[in-house]
XYZ file of C-alpha atoms in Angstrom:
481
model
C 18.801 -14.344 5.302
C 18.375 -17.288 2.988
C 16.663 -17.092 -0.383
C 14.316 -19.558 1.162
C 13.395 -17.444 3.882
C 12.829 -14.464 1.624
C 10.634 -16.532 -0.521
C 8.676 -17.802 2.369
C 8.064 -14.270 3.835
C 7.230 -13.008 0.371
C 4.765 -15.625 -0.184
C 3.170 -14.868 3.277
C 3.024 -11.143 2.625
C 1.508 -11.778 -0.824
C -1.243 -13.875 0.998
C -1.872 -10.940 3.257
C -1.951 -8.705 0.229
C -4.285 -11.114 -1.667
C -6.627 -11.061 1.303
C -6.607 -7.341 1.104
C -7.615 -7.941 -2.654
C -10.328 -10.624 -1.995
C -12.125 -8.514 0.659
C -12.983 -5.590 -1.604
C -13.597 -7.898 -4.460
C -16.149 -10.024 -2.590
C -17.743 -7.136 -0.591
C -17.531 -4.011 -2.767
C -19.641 -5.060 -5.729
C -22.331 -5.686 -3.253
C -21.588 -2.574 -1.173
C -21.562 -0.272 -4.247
C -24.748 -1.548 -5.498
C -26.634 -1.273 -2.100
C -25.022 2.102 -1.146
C -24.378 3.680 -4.551
C -21.709 6.202 -5.366
C -23.046 8.689 -2.762
C -22.842 6.226 0.165
C -19.421 4.873 -0.803
C -18.166 8.328 -1.506
C -19.318 9.433 1.951
C -17.291 6.591 3.640
C -14.254 7.399 1.314
C -14.539 11.011 2.368
C -14.652 10.138 6.182
C -11.797 7.807 5.832
C -9.661 10.478 4.134
C -10.374 12.919 6.894
C -9.491 10.411 9.677
C -6.397 9.324 7.778
C -4.785 12.708 8.552
C -5.123 12.348 12.235
C -3.966 8.712 12.067
C -0.814 9.943 10.255
C -0.204 12.248 13.192
C -0.855 9.594 15.758
C 1.473 7.123 14.171
C 4.200 9.610 13.234
C 6.535 7.536 10.850
C 6.599 4.366 12.899
C 5.269 2.176 10.093
C 8.608 2.140 8.341
C 11.072 3.471 11.240
C 9.774 0.829 13.577
C 10.617 -2.012 11.207
C 14.186 -0.577 10.681
C 14.788 0.180 14.440
C 13.404 -3.256 15.834
C 15.224 -5.287 13.064
C 18.591 -3.989 14.138
C 18.165 -5.317 17.745
C 15.781 -8.259 17.224
C 18.311 -10.731 18.516
C 18.584 -9.096 21.851
C 15.264 -9.352 23.730
C 16.166 -6.731 26.280
C 17.188 -4.053 23.624
C 14.116 -5.077 21.582
C 11.824 -4.578 24.495
C 13.403 -1.275 25.387
C 13.265 -0.006 21.931
C 9.562 -1.072 21.661
C 8.698 0.772 24.891
C 10.446 3.893 23.806
C 8.706 4.027 20.546
C 5.267 3.300 22.259
C 5.883 6.228 24.775
C 6.234 8.710 21.762
C 3.193 7.060 19.915
C 0.871 7.545 23.243
C 1.701 11.215 23.382
C 1.196 11.786 19.725
C -2.098 9.797 19.854
C -3.412 12.200 22.606
C -2.489 15.178 20.488
C -3.999 13.723 17.421
C -7.417 13.104 19.298
C -7.367 16.656 20.730
C -6.993 18.135 17.266
C -9.582 15.459 15.741
C -12.420 16.628 18.182
C -11.394 20.285 18.176
C -11.527 20.580 14.238
C -14.917 18.765 14.026
C -16.425 21.099 16.872
C -15.162 24.178 14.959
C -16.966 22.972 11.790
C -13.880 23.167 9.719
C -14.934 20.140 7.769
C -18.103 18.869 6.253
C -19.957 17.542 9.214
C -22.893 16.031 7.111
C -21.202 12.633 7.596
C -19.770 13.348 11.153
C -20.959 9.980 12.526
C -18.974 8.184 9.871
C -15.903 10.353 10.758
C -16.276 9.461 14.402
C -16.279 5.765 13.541
C -13.015 6.050 11.575
C -11.822 7.866 14.589
C -11.792 4.728 16.628
C -9.332 3.115 14.301
C -6.569 5.749 15.345
C -6.104 4.054 18.781
C -6.295 0.571 17.378
C -3.454 1.362 14.871
C -1.260 2.725 17.710
C -1.644 -0.288 19.985
C -1.400 -2.795 17.056
C 2.472 -2.668 16.662
C 2.371 -4.034 13.227
C 5.971 -2.726 12.674
C 7.177 -5.117 15.619
C 5.761 -8.198 13.762
C 7.245 -7.258 10.427
C 10.718 -6.540 12.060
C 10.473 -10.015 13.664
C 9.504 -11.402 10.191
C 6.364 -13.060 11.575
C 4.599 -12.973 8.206
C 3.002 -16.477 8.746
C 1.335 -15.258 11.927
C 0.243 -11.880 10.105
C -1.197 -14.027 7.403
C -3.157 -16.373 9.581
C -4.474 -13.460 11.662
C -5.607 -11.639 8.521
C -7.537 -14.731 7.149
C -9.604 -14.923 10.397
C -10.332 -11.177 10.550
C -11.180 -10.865 7.050
C -13.504 -13.859 6.997
C -15.526 -12.421 9.835
C -15.507 -8.990 8.189
C -16.934 -10.450 4.939
C -19.769 -12.095 6.927
C -20.526 -8.941 8.717
C -20.685 -6.785 5.510
C -23.360 -9.066 4.079
C -25.307 -9.254 7.238
C -25.284 -5.506 8.378
C -25.430 -3.672 4.987
C -28.760 -4.029 3.420
C -29.990 -0.551 2.236
C -28.505 2.789 1.319
C -28.825 4.339 4.827
C -26.402 1.595 6.125
C -23.268 3.291 5.024
C -22.135 3.922 8.793
C -22.181 0.184 9.095
C -19.933 -0.040 6.170
C -17.436 2.134 8.081
C -17.801 0.067 11.110
C -17.015 -3.202 9.265
C -13.969 -1.470 7.535
C -12.544 -0.353 10.843
C -12.965 -3.787 12.385
C -11.295 -5.358 9.226
C -8.127 -3.409 10.238
C -8.620 -2.701 13.908
C -9.497 -6.450 14.802
C -5.962 -7.446 13.599
C -4.410 -4.819 15.680
C -6.191 -6.025 18.841
C -4.673 -9.583 18.226
C -1.393 -7.959 17.690
C -1.452 -6.164 21.110
C -2.596 -9.234 22.937
C 0.095 -11.544 21.630
C 3.051 -8.928 21.529
C 4.423 -9.933 24.882
C 5.803 -13.139 23.184
C 8.565 -10.976 21.814
C 8.985 -8.234 24.357
C 9.480 -8.310 28.179
C 7.071 -6.847 30.654
C 9.602 -4.876 32.575
C 10.814 -1.309 33.147
C 14.195 -0.050 31.998
C 16.379 2.633 33.206
C 17.661 5.363 31.030
C 15.085 5.258 28.272
C 16.544 6.810 25.074
C 13.438 8.459 23.833
C 15.257 11.330 22.187
C 17.200 9.253 19.649
C 13.907 8.217 18.137
C 12.353 11.558 17.828
C 14.538 12.933 14.806
C 14.095 10.034 12.449
C 10.393 9.570 13.512
C 9.812 13.149 12.689
C 11.372 12.890 9.352
C 9.166 9.822 8.571
C 6.171 11.677 9.907
C 6.709 14.480 7.699
C 7.166 12.123 4.582
C 3.924 10.437 5.471
C 2.049 13.733 5.915
C 3.303 14.994 2.589
C 2.548 11.759 0.874
C -0.899 11.853 2.268
C -1.273 15.213 0.496
C -1.101 13.640 -2.903
C -3.064 10.509 -1.931
C -6.078 11.894 0.122
C -6.028 15.686 -0.407
C -7.271 15.238 -3.927
C -10.299 13.379 -2.716
C -11.175 16.161 -0.282
C -10.602 18.789 -3.119
C -12.694 16.799 -5.432
C -15.523 16.625 -2.890
C -15.538 20.334 -2.259
C -15.282 21.408 -5.904
C -17.218 18.694 -7.841
C -19.235 16.841 -5.131
C -19.413 13.383 -3.378
C -20.682 11.692 -6.459
C -17.459 12.204 -8.482
C -15.529 10.936 -5.432
C -17.424 7.699 -5.350
C -16.423 7.278 -9.056
C -12.988 8.009 -8.516
C -12.707 5.876 -5.544
C -13.743 2.823 -7.509
C -10.799 3.226 -9.870
C -8.538 4.079 -6.965
C -9.388 1.019 -4.913
C -8.507 -1.215 -7.982
C -5.215 0.511 -8.491
C -4.370 0.390 -4.695
C -5.050 -3.341 -4.671
C -2.685 -3.937 -7.598
C -0.042 -1.699 -6.268
C 0.048 -3.486 -2.910
C 0.940 -6.669 -4.851
C 3.536 -4.938 -6.777
C 5.282 -3.605 -3.763
C 4.804 -6.642 -1.610
C 8.508 -7.486 -1.555
C 9.741 -4.131 -0.233
C 8.411 -4.545 3.188
C 9.667 -8.187 3.384
C 13.337 -7.415 2.644
C 13.489 -3.906 4.472
C 14.746 -5.529 7.735
C 17.490 -7.484 5.916
C 18.423 -4.433 3.902
C 18.844 -2.332 7.182
C 20.872 -5.138 8.825
C 22.994 -5.610 5.757
C 23.875 -1.844 5.738
C 24.667 -1.889 9.409
C 27.011 -4.851 9.138
C 28.464 -3.364 5.876
C 27.551 -6.381 3.638
C 27.173 -4.114 0.497
C 27.083 -7.100 -1.962
C 24.141 -8.647 -0.174
C 22.437 -5.169 -0.068
C 23.059 -4.791 -3.925
C 21.947 -8.393 -4.586
C 18.575 -7.925 -2.834
C 17.823 -4.716 -4.505
C 18.547 -6.213 -7.961
C 16.241 -9.109 -7.389
C 13.628 -6.713 -6.029
C 13.915 -4.365 -9.115
C 13.469 -7.395 -11.474
C 10.471 -8.741 -9.510
C 8.787 -5.404 -9.298
C 9.190 -4.747 -13.092
C 7.929 -8.123 -14.247
C 4.795 -7.942 -11.763
C 3.992 -4.278 -12.529
C 4.135 -4.627 -16.235
C 2.198 -7.849 -16.251
C -0.567 -6.115 -14.085
C -0.553 -2.904 -16.299
C -0.970 -4.912 -19.462
C -3.819 -7.245 -18.521
C -5.769 -4.701 -16.688
C -5.488 -2.061 -19.340
C -7.179 -4.630 -21.598
C -9.953 -5.788 -19.092
C -10.503 -2.282 -17.364
C -14.154 -2.115 -18.731
C -15.133 -5.518 -17.385
C -13.333 -5.158 -14.155
C -15.212 -1.923 -13.321
C -18.559 -3.473 -14.320
C -17.947 -6.486 -12.136
C -17.054 -4.362 -9.066
C -19.402 -1.568 -9.484
C -22.034 -2.114 -12.134
C -23.232 0.252 -14.612
C -23.205 3.320 -12.344
C -19.444 3.270 -12.419
C -18.775 3.431 -16.092
C -16.853 6.665 -15.890
C -14.250 4.826 -13.585
C -13.037 2.961 -16.626
C -10.877 5.847 -18.074
C -9.719 6.752 -14.581
C -8.536 3.213 -13.897
C -6.511 3.225 -17.157
C -4.832 6.368 -16.244
C -3.990 5.206 -12.705
C -2.608 1.911 -13.865
C 0.555 3.968 -14.963
C 1.208 4.355 -11.168
C 1.884 0.598 -10.801
C 5.231 0.765 -12.587
C 6.345 4.161 -11.666
C 5.562 3.846 -7.838
C 6.707 0.262 -7.877
C 10.292 1.448 -9.058
C 10.216 4.467 -6.743
C 9.632 2.039 -3.910
C 12.986 0.376 -4.379
C 14.900 3.725 -4.879
C 13.286 5.184 -1.873
C 12.180 2.516 0.704
C 14.818 0.090 -0.202
C 17.891 2.040 -1.067
C 17.699 5.706 0.242
C 16.100 4.759 3.677
C 18.451 1.766 4.639
C 21.385 4.051 3.694
C 20.214 6.617 6.096
C 19.052 9.036 3.373
C 15.583 9.779 4.925
C 15.764 13.515 4.320
C 16.339 13.099 0.727
C 13.442 10.557 0.594
C 11.218 13.280 2.355
C 12.363 15.962 -0.210
C 11.258 13.701 -3.219
C 7.875 13.265 -1.606
C 7.503 16.959 -1.088
C 8.077 17.568 -4.899
C 5.472 14.905 -5.544
C 3.051 16.768 -3.282
C 3.704 20.100 -4.931
C 2.900 18.699 -8.355
C -0.149 16.919 -7.165
C -1.658 19.954 -5.455
C -0.789 22.396 -8.164
C -2.386 20.167 -10.987
C -5.463 19.532 -8.928
C -5.959 23.276 -8.379
C -5.521 23.890 -12.006
C -7.567 20.857 -13.439
C -10.193 19.717 -10.995
C -12.807 22.459 -11.949
C -12.513 21.601 -15.675
C -11.653 17.880 -15.741
C -13.194 16.673 -12.381
C -11.965 13.203 -11.078
C -9.846 12.844 -14.349
C -7.717 15.564 -13.078
C -7.143 13.590 -9.806
C -5.861 10.661 -11.646
C -3.638 12.592 -13.929
C -2.236 14.705 -10.890
C -1.584 11.370 -9.006
C 0.414 9.863 -11.918
C 2.518 13.002 -12.398
C 3.237 13.085 -8.664
C 4.605 9.609 -8.582
C 6.648 10.343 -11.658
C 8.222 13.492 -10.055
C 8.890 11.455 -6.741
C 10.898 8.855 -8.782
C 12.772 11.428 -10.779
C 13.973 13.371 -7.671
C 14.928 10.121 -6.112
C 17.080 9.217 -9.196
C 18.728 12.557 -8.962
C 19.762 12.012 -5.383
C 20.975 8.492 -6.108
C 23.120 9.984 -8.853
C 24.322 12.799 -6.659
C 25.365 10.401 -3.886
C 27.041 8.088 -6.526
C 24.655 5.196 -5.872
C 23.512 3.230 -8.631
C 19.936 1.912 -9.206
C 20.272 -1.678 -10.628
C 19.546 -1.629 -14.462
C 16.218 -2.561 -15.829
C 15.966 -5.643 -18.007
C 14.375 -4.807 -21.497
C 12.731 -8.148 -21.732
C 9.631 -7.368 -19.505
C 8.878 -4.211 -21.548
C 8.985 -6.173 -24.883
C 6.972 -8.996 -23.477
C 4.304 -6.795 -22.109
C 4.050 -4.732 -25.324
C 3.649 -7.946 -27.574
C 1.319 -9.647 -25.078
C -0.993 -6.718 -25.057
C -1.142 -6.254 -28.963
C -1.703 -10.099 -29.310
C -4.441 -10.240 -26.637
C -6.050 -7.015 -27.735
C -6.554 -8.460 -31.189
C -7.743 -11.842 -29.848
C -10.236 -10.003 -27.680
C -12.139 -8.924 -30.664
C -12.837 -12.559 -31.561
C -14.540 -13.380 -28.275
C -18.211 -12.887 -27.656
C -19.080 -13.438 -24.213
C -21.920 -11.788 -22.377
C -20.831 -12.546 -18.789
C -18.214 -10.087 -17.581
C -16.698 -12.402 -15.145
C -16.238 -15.119 -17.763
C -14.750 -12.430 -20.213
C -12.224 -11.440 -17.610
C -11.208 -15.062 -16.977
C -10.854 -15.776 -20.639
C -8.935 -12.673 -21.580
C -6.693 -13.002 -18.370
C -5.854 -16.515 -19.158
C -5.241 -15.617 -22.914
C -2.923 -12.772 -21.791
C -1.163 -15.087 -19.260
C -0.477 -17.898 -21.545
C 0.910 -15.553 -24.283
C 2.955 -13.657 -21.651
C 4.421 -16.989 -20.367
C 5.285 -18.196 -23.779
C 7.069 -14.930 -24.631
C 9.010 -14.980 -21.215
C 10.509 -18.302 -22.201
C 11.150 -17.179 -25.712
C 13.050 -14.065 -24.485
C 14.451 -15.925 -21.430
C 13.196 -13.552 -18.924
C 15.267 -14.455 -15.773
C 12.738 -13.980 -12.932
C 10.169 -16.137 -14.745
C 12.710 -18.821 -15.439
C 13.774 -18.797 -11.842
C 10.202 -19.133 -10.490
C 9.382 -21.912 -13.110
C 12.645 -23.682 -12.057
C 11.603 -23.643 -8.344
C 8.023 -24.786 -9.315
C 9.371 -27.753 -11.187
C 11.538 -28.777 -8.394
C 8.607 -28.606 -5.904
C 6.631 -30.816 -8.414
C 9.352 -33.507 -8.593
C 9.620 -33.503 -4.868
């Protein structure tokens, strides 16, 4: 795959990611003020419950499907047969998921106060199964994914402002959220036959998919423990209000993390093919570039949002969410740690067939997260969930590094320049921030963000940071053309 193709797919994937950023940025300030922490917390709680059943229905196909389909994408018959085999498994797992979903609700094993919202999110399970997002990513159709996302997000934004007018409208907030994701999946299903054939095959090899899917499924389940279980524990121990506050900080962190890890999904198909064809030099080169990109972007985001965290929270949530400022500053640490772990795990261990080692690293993260939540939530509330999440991500990364060392696999070396640039940029911008006196939070964020960006770029040129120099060189060539 050429550098040009990687850059194009990266740009398209970032567009999709940015759309995911714009959607909550446009809607959440409005929604959080209309519904308040209780309403947004109820929706977050219902989404957390439904996500467990969604993980069961989807197994581990989100990553495995990309890997499996990428290896046969040049043969339409093999690709069609592979997709059908995976879909047979998903249909069965979806039925099991729905059975457990309704059974657990009927037994009253979860808080049924918001049962109607939980049912709404339940509809999203079938939409995810039929959506086959993994097929489109394996085929590297990022331009289509971007265009489709633009249409669905635009419609969702309009619906958000039309349908949500008072505190009791939180079920409609859930409906729009499900549509924002599910609408795209319906389009995927309708157009999927452009890439696969409508024909039956003999000798379906379903068994060969079960073992790797099961490993990825367990990985997703365990990962869900330290991304969603803390919300459920927080609701039961400290109440829905603290969930709403924590959810504000978590939303911002997740938006930034999706930008930091955007490159990983783009190059996973090429990494899998490179390993299959034994092109190890290409494999190492791609991972080195990915590590440099991730380090630069992660540290840039950590630096600027540590400075403007108060203004960001006030813009998105208002004065009711002031307590989310400290939570956001804690969670920003995840951007760097999880970004690097995304490379050591998703981009190195998985393409090399080390899925079990990847699973074990996530298990250790879940153990740390669960243990710290049990010990700390009662005393620290939502601060405990933020601290636990950071510690869990650190543990995942440490365990993955140990496995890489054990298998004599080297993680590309980190450049020191981004750390120095980030530290100096933060210090200079923080000092300059004290000289600005702007009443408007949006204006304040723009001025501080631009100041940080200018300082950061100047220092990048001074220290000759390779990623920035390469991007600027490409930009200059485009301008000259």
